[in-house]
């Protein structure tokens, strides 16, 4: 049936009876999709894809990295705005001689970091863990609402950091969502969640998949185009 998500590889394989050659596609939601003819030996893929990396990177960069100036190290944030949830959190840094950082959230949307706060790598890692937790509670709730509303059942949801895609859905019904969705406005998040929920019924991008998505979100074409540009919404401190 294809549309397997393979997390060890940075791409997803889709089998197509009509495909005559291996074809690479970069999709705003799914990231790199490799379309292979049925019966094609998957072990040959890495050697085929490898030479295409410059092109693939360029396509992925089109999803927004273009707005970022290369080589600069971004300041760590004083506040973090999460449009998906309509929240802005203030970040409070407190130095102590503890060897590891402790993160606590306080009322009034304050995130407090206590420990070696001048250790940039530790701060970024701690904020990423906080963001993943925040994303989990918010996105799973949204997924629940949308699944119930449109009668689309999903088995499990995982939230993780993904560089090249916003979401994926496995054939067992596990929906995997990018924690960085929290930086997108609610209508784009909704579109990604609906896209993955529709994959629980149709594990491909065939006409029936688009018809189903159409019935849940008539504006999805416009929103998908918007998603192509939205990597620029991810704050620079997360990336370097
Ligand atoms: Zn898809």
PDB file of C-alpha atoms and ligand atoms in Angstrom:
ATOM      1  CA  UNK A   1       0.000   0.000   0.000  1.00  0.00           C
ATOM      2  CA  UNK A   2       2.980   2.310   0.376  1.00  0.00           C
ATOM      3  CA  UNK A   3       3.111   5.574   2.258  1.00  0.00           C
ATOM      4  CA  UNK A   4       5.066   3.864   4.973  1.00  0.00           C
ATOM      5  CA  UNK A   5       6.849   6.228   7.220  1.00  0.00           C
ATOM      6  CA  UNK A   6      10.418   5.197   7.693  1.00  0.00           C
ATOM      7  CA  UNK A   7      12.043   7.051  10.502  1.00  0.00           C
ATOM      8  CA  UNK A   8      15.499   5.645  10.029  1.00  0.00           C
ATOM      9  CA  UNK A   9      15.595   7.182   6.579  1.00  0.00           C
ATOM     10  CA  UNK A  10      14.905  10.800   5.833  1.00  0.00           C
ATOM     11  CA  UNK A  11      12.377   9.842   3.192  1.00  0.00           C
ATOM     12  CA  UNK A  12       9.146   8.035   2.767  1.00  0.00           C
ATOM     13  CA  UNK A  13       8.514   5.378   0.151  1.00  0.00           C
ATOM     14  CA  UNK A  14       5.402   5.268  -1.947  1.00  0.00           C
ATOM     15  CA  UNK A  15       4.782   2.342  -4.271  1.00  0.00           C
ATOM     16  CA  UNK A  16       2.978   3.108  -7.467  1.00  0.00           C
ATOM     17  CA  UNK A  17       1.749   0.687 -10.088  1.00  0.00           C
ATOM     18  CA  UNK A  18       1.855   3.435 -12.703  1.00  0.00           C
ATOM     19  CA  UNK A  19       5.382   4.660 -11.976  1.00  0.00           C
ATOM     20  CA  UNK A  20       7.954   3.476 -14.488  1.00  0.00           C
ATOM     21  CA  UNK A  21      10.976   5.024 -12.799  1.00  0.00           C
ATOM     22  CA  UNK A  22      11.957   6.068  -9.321  1.00  0.00           C
ATOM     23  CA  UNK A  23      10.796   9.619  -8.774  1.00  0.00           C
ATOM     24  CA  UNK A  24      11.599  12.059  -5.958  1.00  0.00           C
ATOM     25  CA  UNK A  25       9.068  14.549  -4.697  1.00  0.00           C
ATOM     26  CA  UNK A  26       9.375  17.084  -1.943  1.00  0.00           C
ATOM     27  CA  UNK A  27       6.006  17.689  -0.350  1.00  0.00           C
ATOM     28  CA  UNK A  28       5.281  20.510   2.107  1.00  0.00           C
ATOM     29  CA  UNK A  29       3.685  18.163   4.623  1.00  0.00           C
ATOM     30  CA  UNK A  30       5.396  14.831   4.031  1.00  0.00           C
ATOM     31  CA  UNK A  31       8.927  15.979   3.245  1.00  0.00           C
ATOM     32  CA  UNK A  32      10.854  13.791   0.808  1.00  0.00           C
ATOM     33  CA  UNK A  33       8.691  11.158  -0.861  1.00  0.00           C
ATOM     34  CA  UNK A  34      10.272   8.520  -3.103  1.00  0.00           C
ATOM     35  CA  UNK A  35       7.834   7.063  -5.615  1.00  0.00           C
ATOM     36  CA  UNK A  36       8.942   3.594  -6.752  1.00  0.00           C
ATOM     37  CA  UNK A  37       7.441   1.204  -9.301  1.00  0.00           C
ATOM     38  CA  UNK A  38       5.875  -1.888  -7.732  1.00  0.00           C
ATOM     39  CA  UNK A  39       8.423  -4.667  -7.420  1.00  0.00           C
ATOM     40  CA  UNK A  40      11.367  -2.285  -7.281  1.00  0.00           C
ATOM     41  CA  UNK A  41      14.172  -3.437  -4.978  1.00  0.00           C
ATOM     42  CA  UNK A  42      14.264  -0.910  -2.130  1.00  0.00           C
ATOM     43  CA  UNK A  43      17.872  -1.753  -1.309  1.00  0.00           C
ATOM     44  CA  UNK A  44      18.876   0.116  -4.449  1.00  0.00           C
ATOM     45  CA  UNK A  45      17.368   3.365  -3.178  1.00  0.00           C
ATOM     46  CA  UNK A  46      20.190   4.853  -1.086  1.00  0.00           C
ATOM     47  CA  UNK A  47      22.587   4.712  -4.055  1.00  0.00           C
ATOM     48  CA  UNK A  48      19.952   6.364  -6.254  1.00  0.00           C
ATOM     49  CA  UNK A  49      19.007   9.071  -3.791  1.00  0.00           C
ATOM     50  CA  UNK A  50      22.488   9.958  -2.575  1.00  0.00           C
ATOM     51  CA  UNK A  51      23.538  11.939  -5.698  1.00  0.00           C
ATOM     52  CA  UNK A  52      20.276  13.882  -5.516  1.00  0.00           C
ATOM     53  CA  UNK A  53      20.956  15.348  -2.058  1.00  0.00           C
ATOM     54  CA  UNK A  54      21.943  18.814  -3.317  1.00  0.00           C
ATOM     55  CA  UNK A  55      18.618  19.058  -5.198  1.00  0.00           C
ATOM     56  CA  UNK A  56      16.666  17.671  -2.236  1.00  0.00           C
ATOM     57  CA  UNK A  57      18.315  20.095   0.182  1.00  0.00           C
ATOM     58  CA  UNK A  58      17.496  22.939  -2.164  1.00  0.00           C
ATOM     59  CA  UNK A  59      13.837  21.907  -2.306  1.00  0.00           C
ATOM     60  CA  UNK A  60      13.650  21.590   1.465  1.00  0.00           C
ATOM     61  CA  UNK A  61      15.296  24.977   1.873  1.00  0.00           C
ATOM     62  CA  UNK A  62      12.618  26.507  -0.295  1.00  0.00           C
ATOM     63  CA  UNK A  63      10.278  25.737   2.594  1.00  0.00           C
ATOM     64  CA  UNK A  64      11.412  28.833   4.314  1.00  0.00           C
ATOM     65  CA  UNK A  65      15.070  28.639   5.203  1.00  0.00           C
ATOM     66  CA  UNK A  66      15.630  31.199   2.484  1.00  0.00           C
ATOM     67  CA  UNK A  67      14.665  33.952   4.886  1.00  0.00           C
ATOM     68  CA  UNK A  68      17.449  33.020   7.247  1.00  0.00           C
ATOM     69  CA  UNK A  69      20.924  34.390   6.964  1.00  0.00           C
ATOM     70  CA  UNK A  70      23.421  31.526   7.078  1.00  0.00           C
ATOM     71  CA  UNK A  71      26.230  31.305   9.596  1.00  0.00           C
ATOM     72  CA  UNK A  72      24.822  33.542  12.295  1.00  0.00           C
ATOM     73  CA  UNK A  73      24.215  32.170  15.760  1.00  0.00           C
ATOM     74  CA  UNK A  74      20.861  33.309  17.047  1.00  0.00           C
ATOM     75  CA  UNK A  75      20.382  34.748  20.514  1.00  0.00           C
ATOM     76  CA  UNK A  76      18.606  32.465  22.958  1.00  0.00           C
ATOM     77  CA  UNK A  77      15.027  33.623  23.388  1.00  0.00           C
ATOM     78  CA  UNK A  78      13.680  35.977  26.054  1.00  0.00           C
ATOM     79  CA  UNK A  79      10.214  34.803  25.131  1.00  0.00           C
ATOM     80  CA  UNK A  80       8.680  32.100  22.966  1.00  0.00           C
ATOM     81  CA  UNK A  81       5.483  32.685  21.056  1.00  0.00           C
ATOM     82  CA  UNK A  82       3.421  29.635  20.114  1.00  0.00           C
ATOM     83  CA  UNK A  83       0.785  30.813  17.612  1.00  0.00           C
ATOM     84  CA  UNK A  84      -0.736  27.318  17.436  1.00  0.00           C
ATOM     85  CA  UNK A  85      -1.878  27.693  21.033  1.00  0.00           C
ATOM     86  CA  UNK A  86      -2.143  31.490  21.072  1.00  0.00           C
ATOM     87  CA  UNK A  87       0.453  31.668  23.856  1.00  0.00           C
ATOM     88  CA  UNK A  88       3.569  33.685  24.590  1.00  0.00           C
ATOM     89  CA  UNK A  89       5.892  32.309  27.271  1.00  0.00           C
ATOM     90  CA  UNK A  90       8.549  34.398  28.998  1.00  0.00           C
ATOM     91  CA  UNK A  91      11.844  32.627  29.557  1.00  0.00           C
ATOM     92  CA  UNK A  92      13.509  33.222  32.871  1.00  0.00           C
ATOM     93  CA  UNK A  93      17.203  32.261  33.137  1.00  0.00           C
ATOM     94  CA  UNK A  94      18.635  31.690  36.620  1.00  0.00           C
ATOM     95  CA  UNK A  95      22.289  30.742  37.054  1.00  0.00           C
ATOM     96  CA  UNK A  96      23.228  28.140  39.648  1.00  0.00           C
ATOM     97  CA  UNK A  97      26.196  25.806  39.993  1.00  0.00           C
ATOM     98  CA  UNK A  98      24.119  22.689  39.362  1.00  0.00           C
ATOM     99  CA  UNK A  99      25.578  20.591  36.534  1.00  0.00           C
ATOM    100  CA  UNK A 100      22.321  20.175  34.666  1.00  0.00           C
ATOM    101  CA  UNK A 101      19.453  22.469  33.833  1.00  0.00           C
ATOM    102  CA  UNK A 102      16.121  22.265  35.548  1.00  0.00           C
ATOM    103  CA  UNK A 103      13.086  23.487  33.693  1.00  0.00           C
ATOM    104  CA  UNK A 104       9.913  24.450  35.491  1.00  0.00           C
ATOM    105  CA  UNK A 105       6.855  26.196  34.216  1.00  0.00           C
ATOM    106  CA  UNK A 106       5.276  28.831  36.385  1.00  0.00           C
ATOM    107  CA  UNK A 107       1.871  30.460  36.292  1.00  0.00           C
ATOM    108  CA  UNK A 108       1.403  33.364  33.888  1.00  0.00           C
ATOM    109  CA  UNK A 109       3.262  31.490  31.145  1.00  0.00           C
ATOM    110  CA  UNK A 110       6.782  31.689  32.490  1.00  0.00           C
ATOM    111  CA  UNK A 111       9.395  29.029  31.771  1.00  0.00           C
ATOM    112  CA  UNK A 112      12.161  29.042  34.353  1.00  0.00           C
ATOM    113  CA  UNK A 113      15.573  27.568  33.542  1.00  0.00           C
ATOM    114  CA  UNK A 114      17.854  27.035  36.503  1.00  0.00           C
ATOM    115  CA  UNK A 115      21.440  25.768  36.280  1.00  0.00           C
ATOM    116  CA  UNK A 116      24.257  26.332  33.771  1.00  0.00           C
ATOM    117  CA  UNK A 117      22.268  28.802  31.660  1.00  0.00           C
ATOM    118  CA  UNK A 118      25.352  29.998  29.769  1.00  0.00           C
ATOM    119  CA  UNK A 119      25.692  26.503  28.251  1.00  0.00           C
ATOM    120  CA  UNK A 120      23.962  27.156  24.963  1.00  0.00           C
ATOM    121  CA  UNK A 121      23.633  23.495  23.953  1.00  0.00           C
ATOM    122  CA  UNK A 122      22.012  22.586  27.273  1.00  0.00           C
ATOM    123  CA  UNK A 123      19.606  25.513  27.110  1.00  0.00           C
ATOM    124  CA  UNK A 124      18.518  24.647  23.591  1.00  0.00           C
ATOM    125  CA  UNK A 125      18.066  20.978  24.493  1.00  0.00           C
ATOM    126  CA  UNK A 126      16.043  21.901  27.591  1.00  0.00           C
ATOM    127  CA  UNK A 127      13.826  24.308  25.666  1.00  0.00           C
ATOM    128  CA  UNK A 128      13.284  21.695  22.969  1.00  0.00           C
ATOM    129  CA  UNK A 129      12.181  19.172  25.583  1.00  0.00           C
ATOM    130  CA  UNK A 130       9.820  21.753  27.063  1.00  0.00           C
ATOM    131  CA  UNK A 131       8.459  22.565  23.621  1.00  0.00           C
ATOM    132  CA  UNK A 132       7.915  18.886  22.835  1.00  0.00           C
ATOM    133  CA  UNK A 133       5.946  18.433  26.072  1.00  0.00           C
ATOM    134  CA  UNK A 134       3.881  21.530  25.371  1.00  0.00           C
ATOM    135  CA  UNK A 135       3.294  20.394  21.790  1.00  0.00           C
ATOM    136  CA  UNK A 136       2.231  16.931  22.963  1.00  0.00           C
ATOM    137  CA  UNK A 137      -0.541  18.162  25.207  1.00  0.00           C
ATOM    138  CA  UNK A 138      -1.768  20.724  22.701  1.00  0.00           C
ATOM    139  CA  UNK A 139      -1.550  18.725  19.451  1.00  0.00           C
ATOM    140  CA  UNK A 140      -2.937  15.463  20.829  1.00  0.00           C
ATOM    141  CA  UNK A 141      -5.968  17.333  22.121  1.00  0.00           C
ATOM    142  CA  UNK A 142      -6.521  18.952  18.702  1.00  0.00           C
ATOM    143  CA  UNK A 143      -6.103  15.570  17.005  1.00  0.00           C
ATOM    144  CA  UNK A 144      -8.724  14.134  19.321  1.00  0.00           C
ATOM    145  CA  UNK A 145     -11.187  16.928  18.559  1.00  0.00           C
ATOM    146  CA  UNK A 146     -10.694  16.706  14.799  1.00  0.00           C
ATOM    147  CA  UNK A 147     -10.757  12.901  14.720  1.00  0.00           C
ATOM    148  CA  UNK A 148     -14.039  12.867  16.626  1.00  0.00           C
ATOM    149  CA  UNK A 149     -15.572  15.652  14.565  1.00  0.00           C
ATOM    150  CA  UNK A 150     -14.781  14.030  11.195  1.00  0.00           C
ATOM    151  CA  UNK A 151     -15.054  10.398  12.274  1.00  0.00           C
ATOM    152  CA  UNK A 152     -11.390   9.583  11.558  1.00  0.00           C
ATOM    153  CA  UNK A 153      -9.847   7.127  14.008  1.00  0.00           C
ATOM    154  CA  UNK A 154      -6.152   7.164  14.863  1.00  0.00           C
ATOM    155  CA  UNK A 155      -4.294   4.664  17.002  1.00  0.00           C
ATOM    156  CA  UNK A 156      -1.383   6.549  18.564  1.00  0.00           C
ATOM    157  CA  UNK A 157       0.315   9.910  18.312  1.00  0.00           C
ATOM    158  CA  UNK A 158       3.986  10.716  18.749  1.00  0.00           C
ATOM    159  CA  UNK A 159       5.513  14.174  18.871  1.00  0.00           C
ATOM    160  CA  UNK A 160       9.093  14.664  17.801  1.00  0.00           C
ATOM    161  CA  UNK A 161      11.543  16.978  16.171  1.00  0.00           C
ATOM    162  CA  UNK A 162      11.609  16.521  12.439  1.00  0.00           C
ATOM    163  CA  UNK A 163      13.549  18.692  10.113  1.00  0.00           C
ATOM    164  CA  UNK A 164      11.951  17.838   6.816  1.00  0.00           C
ATOM    165  CA  UNK A 165       8.287  17.180   7.442  1.00  0.00           C
ATOM    166  CA  UNK A 166       5.372  18.425   9.508  1.00  0.00           C
ATOM    167  CA  UNK A 167       3.729  15.081  10.051  1.00  0.00           C
ATOM    168  CA  UNK A 168       3.409  11.475   8.971  1.00  0.00           C
ATOM    169  CA  UNK A 169       1.053   8.580   9.386  1.00  0.00           C
ATOM    170  CA  UNK A 170       2.038   4.912   9.463  1.00  0.00           C
ATOM    171  CA  UNK A 171      -0.040   2.041   8.128  1.00  0.00           C
ATOM    172  CA  UNK A 172      -0.774   1.022  11.720  1.00  0.00           C
ATOM    173  CA  UNK A 173      -2.466   4.394  12.319  1.00  0.00           C
ATOM    174  CA  UNK A 174       0.309   6.048  14.310  1.00  0.00           C
ATOM    175  CA  UNK A 175       0.375   9.761  13.584  1.00  0.00           C
ATOM    176  CA  UNK A 176       3.684  11.447  14.120  1.00  0.00           C
ATOM    177  CA  UNK A 177       3.735  15.218  14.445  1.00  0.00           C
ATOM    178  CA  UNK A 178       6.530  17.736  14.384  1.00  0.00           C
ATOM    179  CA  UNK A 179       6.810  19.673  17.666  1.00  0.00           C
ATOM    180  CA  UNK A 180       7.638  22.762  15.603  1.00  0.00           C
ATOM    181  CA  UNK A 181       4.008  22.875  14.450  1.00  0.00           C
ATOM    182  CA  UNK A 182       3.529  25.002  17.572  1.00  0.00           C
ATOM    183  CA  UNK A 183       5.113  27.895  15.667  1.00  0.00           C
ATOM    184  CA  UNK A 184       2.423  27.827  12.975  1.00  0.00           C
ATOM    185  CA  UNK A 185      -0.948  29.559  13.093  1.00  0.00           C
ATOM    186  CA  UNK A 186      -3.916  27.339  14.100  1.00  0.00           C
ATOM    187  CA  UNK A 187      -5.372  27.039  10.576  1.00  0.00           C
ATOM    188  CA  UNK A 188      -2.115  25.550   9.241  1.00  0.00           C
ATOM    189  CA  UNK A 189      -1.809  23.156  12.183  1.00  0.00           C
ATOM    190  CA  UNK A 190      -5.389  22.081  11.598  1.00  0.00           C
ATOM    191  CA  UNK A 191      -4.609  21.416   7.932  1.00  0.00           C
ATOM    192  CA  UNK A 192      -1.587  19.221   8.803  1.00  0.00           C
ATOM    193  CA  UNK A 193      -3.585  17.276  11.403  1.00  0.00           C
ATOM    194  CA  UNK A 194      -6.445  16.731   8.964  1.00  0.00           C
ATOM    195  CA  UNK A 195      -3.969  15.680   6.259  1.00  0.00           C
ATOM    196  CA  UNK A 196      -2.570  12.979   8.564  1.00  0.00           C
ATOM    197  CA  UNK A 197      -6.016  11.963   9.842  1.00  0.00           C
ATOM    198  CA  UNK A 198      -7.154  11.449   6.234  1.00  0.00           C
ATOM    199  CA  UNK A 199      -4.138   9.161   5.747  1.00  0.00           C
ATOM    200  CA  UNK A 200      -5.570   6.842   8.401  1.00  0.00           C
ATOM    201  CA  UNK A 201      -8.207   6.027   5.775  1.00  0.00           C
ATOM    202  CA  UNK A 202      -6.235   6.467   2.546  1.00  0.00           C
ATOM    203  CA  UNK A 203      -2.521   5.727   2.762  1.00  0.00           C
ATOM    204  CA  UNK A 204      -1.695   7.604  -0.425  1.00  0.00           C
ATOM    205  CA  UNK A 205      -2.299  10.881  -2.192  1.00  0.00           C
ATOM    206  CA  UNK A 206      -4.883   9.470  -4.574  1.00  0.00           C
ATOM    207  CA  UNK A 207      -8.141  11.148  -5.624  1.00  0.00           C
ATOM    208  CA  UNK A 208     -10.041   9.601  -2.713  1.00  0.00           C
ATOM    209  CA  UNK A 209      -7.549  11.003  -0.218  1.00  0.00           C
ATOM    210  CA  UNK A 210      -7.930  14.538  -1.633  1.00  0.00           C
ATOM    211  CA  UNK A 211     -11.730  14.202  -1.801  1.00  0.00           C
ATOM    212  CA  UNK A 212     -11.807  13.256   1.878  1.00  0.00           C
ATOM    213  CA  UNK A 213      -9.497  16.132   2.823  1.00  0.00           C
ATOM    214  CA  UNK A 214     -11.649  18.420   0.683  1.00  0.00           C
ATOM    215  CA  UNK A 215     -14.721  17.458   2.684  1.00  0.00           C
ATOM    216  CA  UNK A 216     -12.959  18.333   5.976  1.00  0.00           C
ATOM    217  CA  UNK A 217     -11.037  21.386   4.785  1.00  0.00           C
ATOM    218  CA  UNK A 218     -12.158  22.927   1.468  1.00  0.00           C
ATOM    219  CA  UNK A 219      -9.303  25.456   1.655  1.00  0.00           C
ATOM    220  CA  UNK A 220      -6.499  22.846   1.850  1.00  0.00           C
ATOM    221  CA  UNK A 221      -4.852  23.789  -1.452  1.00  0.00           C
ATOM    222  CA  UNK A 222      -4.250  27.314  -0.315  1.00  0.00           C
ATOM    223  CA  UNK A 223      -3.117  26.084   3.115  1.00  0.00           C
ATOM    224  CA  UNK A 224      -0.665  23.590   1.594  1.00  0.00           C
ATOM    225  CA  UNK A 225       0.899  26.389  -0.431  1.00  0.00           C
ATOM    226  CA  UNK A 226       1.140  28.404   2.760  1.00  0.00           C
ATOM    227  CA  UNK A 227       2.833  25.428   4.477  1.00  0.00           C
ATOM    228  CA  UNK A 228       5.534  25.434   1.805  1.00  0.00           C
ATOM    229  CA  UNK A 229       6.637  28.823   3.055  1.00  0.00           C
ATOM    230  CA  UNK A 230       6.171  28.256   6.731  1.00  0.00           C
ATOM    231  CA  UNK A 231       9.523  26.847   7.823  1.00  0.00           C
ATOM    232  CA  UNK A 232      10.485  30.514   8.063  1.00  0.00           C
ATOM    233  CA  UNK A 233       8.218  30.749  11.095  1.00  0.00           C
ATOM    234  CA  UNK A 234      10.523  28.538  13.146  1.00  0.00           C
ATOM    235  CA  UNK A 235      12.742  30.702  15.338  1.00  0.00           C
ATOM    236  CA  UNK A 236      16.414  30.708  14.459  1.00  0.00           C
ATOM    237  CA  UNK A 237      17.653  29.761  17.960  1.00  0.00           C
ATOM    238  CA  UNK A 238      16.105  26.301  17.504  1.00  0.00           C
ATOM    239  CA  UNK A 239      18.253  25.552  14.505  1.00  0.00           C
ATOM    240  CA  UNK A 240      21.662  26.807  15.600  1.00  0.00           C
TER     241      UNK A 240
HETATM  242 ZN1  LIG B   1       0.499  12.921   2.920  1.00  0.00          ZN
END
